[in-house]
Coordinates of C-alpha atoms in Angstrom, one line a residue:
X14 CA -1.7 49.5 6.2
X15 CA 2.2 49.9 5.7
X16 CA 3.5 49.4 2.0
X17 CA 5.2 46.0 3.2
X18 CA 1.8 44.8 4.0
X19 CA 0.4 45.4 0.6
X20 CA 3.4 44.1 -2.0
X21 CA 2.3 41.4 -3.3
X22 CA 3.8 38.5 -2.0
X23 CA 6.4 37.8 -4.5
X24 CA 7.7 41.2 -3.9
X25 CA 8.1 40.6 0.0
X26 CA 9.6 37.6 -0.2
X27 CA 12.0 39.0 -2.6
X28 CA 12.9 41.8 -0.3
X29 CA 12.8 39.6 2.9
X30 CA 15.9 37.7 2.2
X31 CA 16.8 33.9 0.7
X32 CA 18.4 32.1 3.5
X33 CA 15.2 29.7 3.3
X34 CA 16.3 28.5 0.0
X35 CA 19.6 27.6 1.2
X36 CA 18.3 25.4 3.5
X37 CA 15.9 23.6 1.0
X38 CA 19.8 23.3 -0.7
X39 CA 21.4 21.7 2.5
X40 CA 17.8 19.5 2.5
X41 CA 18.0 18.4 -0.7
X42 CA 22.1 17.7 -0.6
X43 CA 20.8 15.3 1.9
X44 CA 18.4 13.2 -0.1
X45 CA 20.8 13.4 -3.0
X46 CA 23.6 11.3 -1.1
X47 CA 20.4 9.2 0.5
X48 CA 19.5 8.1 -2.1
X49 CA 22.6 7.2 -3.9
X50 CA 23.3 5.1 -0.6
X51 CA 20.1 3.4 -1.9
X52 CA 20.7 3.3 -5.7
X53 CA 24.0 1.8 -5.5
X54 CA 22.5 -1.7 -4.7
X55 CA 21.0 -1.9 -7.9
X56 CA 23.6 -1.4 -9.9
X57 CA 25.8 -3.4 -8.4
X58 CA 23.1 -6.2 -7.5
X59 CA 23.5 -8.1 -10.9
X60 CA 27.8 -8.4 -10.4
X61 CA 27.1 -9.1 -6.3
X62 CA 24.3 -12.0 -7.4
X63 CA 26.6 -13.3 -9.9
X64 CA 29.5 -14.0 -7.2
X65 CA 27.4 -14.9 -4.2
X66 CA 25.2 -17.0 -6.2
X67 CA 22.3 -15.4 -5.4
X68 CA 18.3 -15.6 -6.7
X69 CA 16.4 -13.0 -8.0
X70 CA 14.1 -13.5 -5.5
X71 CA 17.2 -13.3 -2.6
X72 CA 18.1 -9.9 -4.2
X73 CA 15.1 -8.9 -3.5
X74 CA 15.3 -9.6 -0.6
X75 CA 18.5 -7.5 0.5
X76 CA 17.0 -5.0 -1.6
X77 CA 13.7 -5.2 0.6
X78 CA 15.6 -5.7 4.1
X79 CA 16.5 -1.9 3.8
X80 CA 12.9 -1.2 4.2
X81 CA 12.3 -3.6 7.2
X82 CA 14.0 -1.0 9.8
X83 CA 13.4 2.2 7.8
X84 CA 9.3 1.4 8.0
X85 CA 9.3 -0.2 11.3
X86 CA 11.6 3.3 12.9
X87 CA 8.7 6.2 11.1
X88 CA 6.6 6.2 13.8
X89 CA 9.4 6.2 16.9
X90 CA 11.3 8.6 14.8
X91 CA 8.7 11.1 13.6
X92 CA 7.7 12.0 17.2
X93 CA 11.3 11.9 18.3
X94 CA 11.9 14.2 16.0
X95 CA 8.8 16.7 16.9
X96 CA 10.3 16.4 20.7
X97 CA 14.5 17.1 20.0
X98 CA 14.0 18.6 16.3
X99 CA 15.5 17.9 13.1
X100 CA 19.2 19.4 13.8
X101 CA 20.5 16.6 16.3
X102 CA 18.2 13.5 14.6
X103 CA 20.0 13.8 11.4
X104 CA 23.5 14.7 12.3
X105 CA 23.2 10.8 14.0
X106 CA 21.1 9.2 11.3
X107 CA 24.3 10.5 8.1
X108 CA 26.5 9.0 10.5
X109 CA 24.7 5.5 10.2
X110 CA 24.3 5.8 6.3
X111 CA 28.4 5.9 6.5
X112 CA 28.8 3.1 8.4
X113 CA 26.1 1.1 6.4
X114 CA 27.8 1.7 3.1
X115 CA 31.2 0.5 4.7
X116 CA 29.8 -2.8 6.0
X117 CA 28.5 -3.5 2.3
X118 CA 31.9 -3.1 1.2
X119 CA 33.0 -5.6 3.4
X120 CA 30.4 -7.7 3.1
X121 CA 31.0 -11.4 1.5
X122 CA 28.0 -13.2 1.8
X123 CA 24.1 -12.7 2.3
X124 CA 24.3 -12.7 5.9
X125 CA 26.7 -9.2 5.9
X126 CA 24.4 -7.8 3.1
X127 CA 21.1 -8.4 5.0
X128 CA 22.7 -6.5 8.4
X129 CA 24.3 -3.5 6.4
X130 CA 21.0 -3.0 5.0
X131 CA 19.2 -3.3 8.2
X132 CA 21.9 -0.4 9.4
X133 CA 20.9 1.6 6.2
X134 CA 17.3 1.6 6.6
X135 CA 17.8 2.4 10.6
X136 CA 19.8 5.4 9.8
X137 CA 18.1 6.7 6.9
X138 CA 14.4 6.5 8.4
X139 CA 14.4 10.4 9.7
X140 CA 15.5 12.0 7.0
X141 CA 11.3 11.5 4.8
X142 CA 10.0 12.9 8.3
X143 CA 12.6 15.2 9.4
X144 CA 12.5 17.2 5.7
X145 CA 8.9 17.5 6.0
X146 CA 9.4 19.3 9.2
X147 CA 11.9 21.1 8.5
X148 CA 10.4 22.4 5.3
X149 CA 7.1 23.4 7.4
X150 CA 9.0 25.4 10.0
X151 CA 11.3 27.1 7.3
X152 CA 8.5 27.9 4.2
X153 CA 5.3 30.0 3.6
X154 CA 2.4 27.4 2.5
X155 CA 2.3 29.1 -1.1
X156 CA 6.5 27.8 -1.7
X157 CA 6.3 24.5 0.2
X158 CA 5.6 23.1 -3.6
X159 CA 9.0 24.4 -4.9
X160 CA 11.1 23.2 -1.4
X161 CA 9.6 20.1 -1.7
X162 CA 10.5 19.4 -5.2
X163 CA 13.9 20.5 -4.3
X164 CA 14.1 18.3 -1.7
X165 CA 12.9 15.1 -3.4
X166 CA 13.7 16.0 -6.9
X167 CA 17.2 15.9 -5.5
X168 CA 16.9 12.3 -5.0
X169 CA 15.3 11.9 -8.4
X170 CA 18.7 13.8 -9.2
X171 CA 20.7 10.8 -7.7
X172 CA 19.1 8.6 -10.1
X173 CA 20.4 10.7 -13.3
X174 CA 24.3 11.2 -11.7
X175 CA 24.2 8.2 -9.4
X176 CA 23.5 5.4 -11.9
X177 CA 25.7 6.4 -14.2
X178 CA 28.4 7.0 -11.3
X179 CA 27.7 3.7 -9.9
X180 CA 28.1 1.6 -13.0
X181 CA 31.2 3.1 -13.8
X182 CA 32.9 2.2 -10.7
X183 CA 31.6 -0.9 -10.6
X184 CA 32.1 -1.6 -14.2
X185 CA 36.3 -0.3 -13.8
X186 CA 37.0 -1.7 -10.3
X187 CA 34.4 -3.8 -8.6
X188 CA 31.2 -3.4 -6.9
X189 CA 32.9 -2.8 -3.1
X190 CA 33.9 0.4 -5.3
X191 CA 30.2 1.6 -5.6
X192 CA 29.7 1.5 -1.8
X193 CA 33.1 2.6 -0.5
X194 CA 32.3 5.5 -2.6
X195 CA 29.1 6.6 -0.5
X196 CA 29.8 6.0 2.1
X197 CA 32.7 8.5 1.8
X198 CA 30.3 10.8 0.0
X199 CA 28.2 11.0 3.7
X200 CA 30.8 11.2 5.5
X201 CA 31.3 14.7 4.1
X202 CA 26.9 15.5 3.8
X203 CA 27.7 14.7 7.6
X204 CA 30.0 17.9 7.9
X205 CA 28.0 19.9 5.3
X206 CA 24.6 19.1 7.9
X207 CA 26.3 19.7 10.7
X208 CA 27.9 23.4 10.1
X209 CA 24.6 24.6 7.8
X210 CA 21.4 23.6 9.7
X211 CA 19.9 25.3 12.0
X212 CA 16.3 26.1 13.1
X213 CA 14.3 29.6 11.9
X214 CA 14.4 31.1 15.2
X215 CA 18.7 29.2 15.9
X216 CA 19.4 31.4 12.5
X217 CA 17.3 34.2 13.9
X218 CA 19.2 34.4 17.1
X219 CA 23.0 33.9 15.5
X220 CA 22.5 36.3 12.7
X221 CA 21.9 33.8 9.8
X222 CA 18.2 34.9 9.1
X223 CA 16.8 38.6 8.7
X224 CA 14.0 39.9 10.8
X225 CA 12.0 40.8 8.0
X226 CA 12.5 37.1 6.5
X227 CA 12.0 35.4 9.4
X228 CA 8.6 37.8 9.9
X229 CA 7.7 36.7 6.0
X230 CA 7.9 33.0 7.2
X231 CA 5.0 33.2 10.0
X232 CA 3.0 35.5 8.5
X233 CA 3.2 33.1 5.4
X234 CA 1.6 30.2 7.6
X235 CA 5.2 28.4 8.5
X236 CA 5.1 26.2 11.4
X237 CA 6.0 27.4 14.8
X238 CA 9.2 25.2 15.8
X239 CA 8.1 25.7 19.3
X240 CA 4.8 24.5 19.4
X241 CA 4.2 22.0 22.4
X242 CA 3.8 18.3 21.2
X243 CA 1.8 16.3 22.7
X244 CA 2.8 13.0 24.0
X245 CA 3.5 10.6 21.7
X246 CA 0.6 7.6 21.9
X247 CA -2.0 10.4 22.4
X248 CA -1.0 12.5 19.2
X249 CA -0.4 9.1 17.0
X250 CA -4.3 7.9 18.7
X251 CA -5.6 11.2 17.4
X252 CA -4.2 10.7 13.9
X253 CA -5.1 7.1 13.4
X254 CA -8.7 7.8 13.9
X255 CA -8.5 10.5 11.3
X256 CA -9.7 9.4 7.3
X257 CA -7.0 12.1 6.0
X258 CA -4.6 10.4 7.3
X259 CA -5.2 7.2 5.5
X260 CA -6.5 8.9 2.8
X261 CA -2.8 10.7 2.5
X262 CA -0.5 7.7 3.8
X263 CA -2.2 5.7 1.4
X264 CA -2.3 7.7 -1.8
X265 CA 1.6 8.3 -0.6
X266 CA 2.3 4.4 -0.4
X267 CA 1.0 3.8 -4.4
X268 CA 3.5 6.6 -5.1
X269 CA 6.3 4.5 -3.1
X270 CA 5.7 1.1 -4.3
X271 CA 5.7 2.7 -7.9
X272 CA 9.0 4.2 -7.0
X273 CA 10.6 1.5 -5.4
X274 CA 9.9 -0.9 -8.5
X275 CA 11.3 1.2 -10.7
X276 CA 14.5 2.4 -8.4
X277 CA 15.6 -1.4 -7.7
X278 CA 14.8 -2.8 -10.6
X279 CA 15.0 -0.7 -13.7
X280 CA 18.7 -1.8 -14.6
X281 CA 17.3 -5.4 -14.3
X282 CA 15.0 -4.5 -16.7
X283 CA 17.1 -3.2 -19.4
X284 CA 19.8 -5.8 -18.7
X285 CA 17.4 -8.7 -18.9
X286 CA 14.5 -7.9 -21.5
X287 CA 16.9 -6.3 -23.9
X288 CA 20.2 -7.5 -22.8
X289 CA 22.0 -4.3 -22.7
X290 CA 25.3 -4.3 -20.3
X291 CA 25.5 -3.1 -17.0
X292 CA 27.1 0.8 -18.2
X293 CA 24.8 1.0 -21.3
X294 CA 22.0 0.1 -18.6
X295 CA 23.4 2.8 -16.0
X296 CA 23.2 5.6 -18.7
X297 CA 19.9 3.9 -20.2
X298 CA 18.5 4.4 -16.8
X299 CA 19.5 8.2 -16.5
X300 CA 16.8 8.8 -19.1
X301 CA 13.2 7.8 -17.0
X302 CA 14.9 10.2 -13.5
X303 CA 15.7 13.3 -16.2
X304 CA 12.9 13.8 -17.5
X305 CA 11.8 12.9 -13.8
X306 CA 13.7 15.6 -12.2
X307 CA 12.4 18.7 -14.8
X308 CA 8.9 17.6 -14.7
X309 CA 9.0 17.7 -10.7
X310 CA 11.0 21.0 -10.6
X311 CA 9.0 23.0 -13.4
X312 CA 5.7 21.3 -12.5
X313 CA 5.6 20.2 -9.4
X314 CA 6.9 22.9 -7.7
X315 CA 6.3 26.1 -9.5
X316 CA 3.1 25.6 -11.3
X317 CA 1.6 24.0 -8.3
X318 CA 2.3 27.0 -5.9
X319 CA 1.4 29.9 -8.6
X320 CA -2.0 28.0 -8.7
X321 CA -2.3 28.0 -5.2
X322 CA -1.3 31.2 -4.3
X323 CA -3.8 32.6 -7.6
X324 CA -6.8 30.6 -6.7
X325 CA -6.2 30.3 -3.0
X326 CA -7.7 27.1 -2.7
X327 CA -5.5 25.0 -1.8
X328 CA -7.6 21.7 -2.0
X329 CA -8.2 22.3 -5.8
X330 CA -5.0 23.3 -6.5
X331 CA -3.2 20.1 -5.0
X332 CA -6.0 17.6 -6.2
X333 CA -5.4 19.0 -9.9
X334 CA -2.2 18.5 -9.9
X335 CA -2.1 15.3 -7.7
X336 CA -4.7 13.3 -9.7
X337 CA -3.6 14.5 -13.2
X338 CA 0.0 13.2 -12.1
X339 CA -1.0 10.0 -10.8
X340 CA -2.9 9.7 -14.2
X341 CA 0.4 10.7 -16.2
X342 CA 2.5 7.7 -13.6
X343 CA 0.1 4.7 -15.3
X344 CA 2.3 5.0 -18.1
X345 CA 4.7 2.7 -16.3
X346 CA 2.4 -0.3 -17.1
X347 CA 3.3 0.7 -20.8
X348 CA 6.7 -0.8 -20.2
X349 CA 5.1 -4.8 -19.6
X350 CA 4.3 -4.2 -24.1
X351 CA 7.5 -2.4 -25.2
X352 CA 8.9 -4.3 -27.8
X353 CA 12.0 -2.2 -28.0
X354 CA 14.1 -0.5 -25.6
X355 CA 13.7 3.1 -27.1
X356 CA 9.4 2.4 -26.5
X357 CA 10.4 1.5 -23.1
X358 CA 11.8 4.3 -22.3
X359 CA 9.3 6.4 -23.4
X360 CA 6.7 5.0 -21.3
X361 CA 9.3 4.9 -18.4
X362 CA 10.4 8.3 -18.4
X363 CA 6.8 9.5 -18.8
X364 CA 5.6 7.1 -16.1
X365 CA 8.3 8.7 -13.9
X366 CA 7.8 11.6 -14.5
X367 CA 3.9 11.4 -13.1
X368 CA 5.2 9.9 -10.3
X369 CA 7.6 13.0 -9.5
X370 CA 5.5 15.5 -10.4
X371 CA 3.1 14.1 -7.7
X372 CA 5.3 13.8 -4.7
X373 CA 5.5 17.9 -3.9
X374 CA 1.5 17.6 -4.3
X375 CA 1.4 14.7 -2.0
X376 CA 3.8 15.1 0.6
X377 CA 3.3 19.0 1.1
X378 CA 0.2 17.6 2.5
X379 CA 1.8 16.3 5.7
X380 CA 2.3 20.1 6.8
X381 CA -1.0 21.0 6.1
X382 CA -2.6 19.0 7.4
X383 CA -1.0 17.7 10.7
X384 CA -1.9 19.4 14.0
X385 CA 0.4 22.0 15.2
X386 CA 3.2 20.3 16.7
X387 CA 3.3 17.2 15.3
X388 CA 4.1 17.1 11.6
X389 CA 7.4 15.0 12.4
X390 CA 4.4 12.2 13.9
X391 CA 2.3 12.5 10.9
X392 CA 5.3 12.7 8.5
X393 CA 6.4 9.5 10.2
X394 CA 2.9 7.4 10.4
X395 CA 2.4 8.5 6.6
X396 CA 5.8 7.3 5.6
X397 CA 5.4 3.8 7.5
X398 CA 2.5 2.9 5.8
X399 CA 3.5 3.8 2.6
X400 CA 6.9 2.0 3.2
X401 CA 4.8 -1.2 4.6
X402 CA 3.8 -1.5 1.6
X403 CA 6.9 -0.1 -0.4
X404 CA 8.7 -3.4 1.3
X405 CA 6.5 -5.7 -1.3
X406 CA 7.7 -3.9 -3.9
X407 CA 11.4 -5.5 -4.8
X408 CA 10.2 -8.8 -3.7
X409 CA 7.4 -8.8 -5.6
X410 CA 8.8 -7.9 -8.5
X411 CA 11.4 -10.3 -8.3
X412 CA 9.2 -13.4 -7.3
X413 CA 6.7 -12.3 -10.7
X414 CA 10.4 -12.1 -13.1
X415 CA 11.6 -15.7 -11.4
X416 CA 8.2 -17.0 -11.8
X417 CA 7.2 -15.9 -15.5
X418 CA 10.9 -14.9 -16.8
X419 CA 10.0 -11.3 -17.6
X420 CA 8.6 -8.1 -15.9
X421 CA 5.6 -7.5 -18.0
X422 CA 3.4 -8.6 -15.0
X423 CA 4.9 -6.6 -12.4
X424 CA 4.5 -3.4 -14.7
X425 CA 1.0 -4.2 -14.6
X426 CA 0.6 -4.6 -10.9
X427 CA 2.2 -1.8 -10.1
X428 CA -0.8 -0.2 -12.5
X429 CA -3.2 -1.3 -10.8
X430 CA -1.6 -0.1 -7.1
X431 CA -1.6 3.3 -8.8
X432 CA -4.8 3.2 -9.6
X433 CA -5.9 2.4 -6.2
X434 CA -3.3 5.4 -4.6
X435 CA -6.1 7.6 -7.3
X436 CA -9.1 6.7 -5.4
X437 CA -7.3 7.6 -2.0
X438 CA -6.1 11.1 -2.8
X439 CA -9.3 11.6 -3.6
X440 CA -12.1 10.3 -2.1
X441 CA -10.6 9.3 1.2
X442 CA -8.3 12.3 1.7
X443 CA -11.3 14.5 1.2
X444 CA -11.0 18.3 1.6
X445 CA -7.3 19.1 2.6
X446 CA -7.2 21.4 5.6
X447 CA -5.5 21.3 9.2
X448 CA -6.7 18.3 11.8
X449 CA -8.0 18.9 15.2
X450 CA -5.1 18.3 17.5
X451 CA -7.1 15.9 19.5

């Protein structure tokens, strides 16, 4: 046995090289401007309802049309992308998020907001999928819980920069400033993607990627980007009939709804129940997604891999953290009794922080888990049913505050969904190991 093959595994992938975590950069840069394209509409909901004269409930509704295309597109996309590969599917899907943010701009009615919603959610359904992917092809299983808090704790990251970005400009110009702003900001994640990604194996061959880190990447279980996928209805068949797969897209869809309730509707909140202004709200709001973004990155992430790699069970290590988390998130239904703004907020940012903490638990799954081949197909299915049933959440929400004049009952529901996303990690996911691939 050569000394390479008995350092520990920290050691190698010290020596091995680092280019992998410049890519989990370039993935997360991408979420980051994602999901500010999907933030802004929050913060500039309340100024665009008070001069279109629009409902709570018809907010919710632009905020939910977003969702329409991007859950309806997960299963087309996620076995386009396992078939032309991450690269070329994302270079055309930051192009649309441009061009979406643009038509908001311009929009002057509901009619305009509805399509440059519809645009948004059409270009931004690969990029769940398509950073699942890319993370299996380009990380060891034992640092797939760090890459994957980078690359959604970066959108948790547009929460604490974005809000506060967002009310400003709408606050000092107007709210076409908000959206004429990101949609600039993806033109230039457009050019960033475009000159940085590439494949393991397109780095490999231009000089990017070492040998010896591209040799630590298979031998640490990374996904071969070459492996044949099989046709699209016949892999999709074979995962359907599968109970992890439920089990997974399920437990994955409380986590969304949660998220959703609380990303649309959190600056409602504060503005309504306590009557703060729309920049006190925006910096108010920072709060819940900071302590968010260290809980996801420091627990998350490290502490979830140094379990996995020290107990080498992988099933107990993800269910520990995963169920502890979702335990931690029912702290959201906290908010529906806060009688001041600083209790809110305490049960919101430790709410959210459960939440973030179980995403790298949850959605590290999808590489695990998914036949060889086809983790774009399974990263897809599993983010179309969670998003099915993400689309209730802003319209619900908003047809509980018109109905009762507060949000104490949609904290509470969104309890109860969490509750329910519990039992599916759990009992219906079962023991978390690779599928058949047929």
């Amino acid at each position: 046995m050569t000394t390479a093959q008995r350092a520990p595994a920290g050691t190698r992938a010290r020596t091995a090289g680092r280019v992998r975590w410049t890519i989990a950069g370039v993935l997360g840069v991408g979420t980051f401007v994602n999901y500010v394209d999907r933030v802004n509409l929050s913060i500039a909901g309340p100024e665009m309802m008070r001069e279109f004269h629009l409902s709570a409930a018809q907010l919710g509704l632009v905020s939910s049309a977003f969702l329409w295309t991007y859950a309806l597109l997960q299963l087309p996309i996620g076995s386009l992308i396992d078939r032309i590969g991450v690269r070329w599917v994302n270079r055309a899907a930051a192009a649309l998020w441009a061009m979406a943010s643009f038509l908001t701009a311009a929009s002057g009615g509901l009619g305009l907001l509805l399509v440059s919603r519809l645009v948004l959610g059409f270009g931004e359904a690969p990029t769940i999928p398509a950073g699942w992917k890319a993370i299996g092809q380009w990380f060891p299983r034992d640092e797939r819980g760090r890459a994957t808090a980078i690359f959604d704790g970066c959108a948790k990251i547009s929460n604490v920069i974005g809000i506060p970005v967002m009310a400003f400009l709408v606050t000092a110009f107007s709210w076409h400033a908000a959206f004429l702003f990101t949609g600039a900001l993806s033109l230039v994640y457009l050019a960033v993607w475009w000159l940085l990604y590439l494949t393991p194996k397109q780095a490999l061959a231009r000089g990017r990627l070492s040998e010896a880190e591209y040799a630590y990447l298979r031998e640490g279980g990374a996904d071969d980007e070459d492996a044949p996928a099989p046709s699209s209805l016949a892999g999709l068949g074979n995962l359907l009939r599968r109970r992890k797969t439920w089990g997974l897209a399920l437990g994955y869809a409380s986590y969304t709804y949660a998220y959703y309730v609380l990303l649309t509707w959190l600056p409602g909140y504060l503005e309504k129940q306590f009557g703060v202004n729309l920049l006190a709200g925006g910096f108010y709001t920072m709060i819940p997604w900071l302590v968010a973004v260290l809980a996801q990155f420091l627990v998350g992430g490290v502490v979830m891999d140094r379990l996995i790699a020290r107990s080498g069970n992988e099933t107990r290590a993800r269910r520990l953290v995963l169920v502890t988390s979702m335990l931690v998130s029912l702290a959201v239904a906290g908010a529906a009794y806060a009688g001041s703004i600083a209790v809110a907020l305490v049960f919101l940012s430790i709410g959210a922080a459960g939440l973030a903490v179980s995403v790298p638990a949850g959605a590290s799954i999808v590489a695990v888990i998914a036949p060889e081949g086809n983790s774009g197909t399974l990263g897809g299915l599993v983010n179309f049913i969670a998003n099915l049933i993400g689309i209730a959440a802003p319209i619900v929400t908003g047809a509980v505050v018109d109905l009762t004049g507060s949000f104490s009952g949609a904290f509470l529901l969104t309890g109860v969904v969490l509750l329910a996303g519990i039992f599916c990690y759990t009992a219906v996911l079962g023991r978390i190991e690779r599928l058949p691939s047929s």
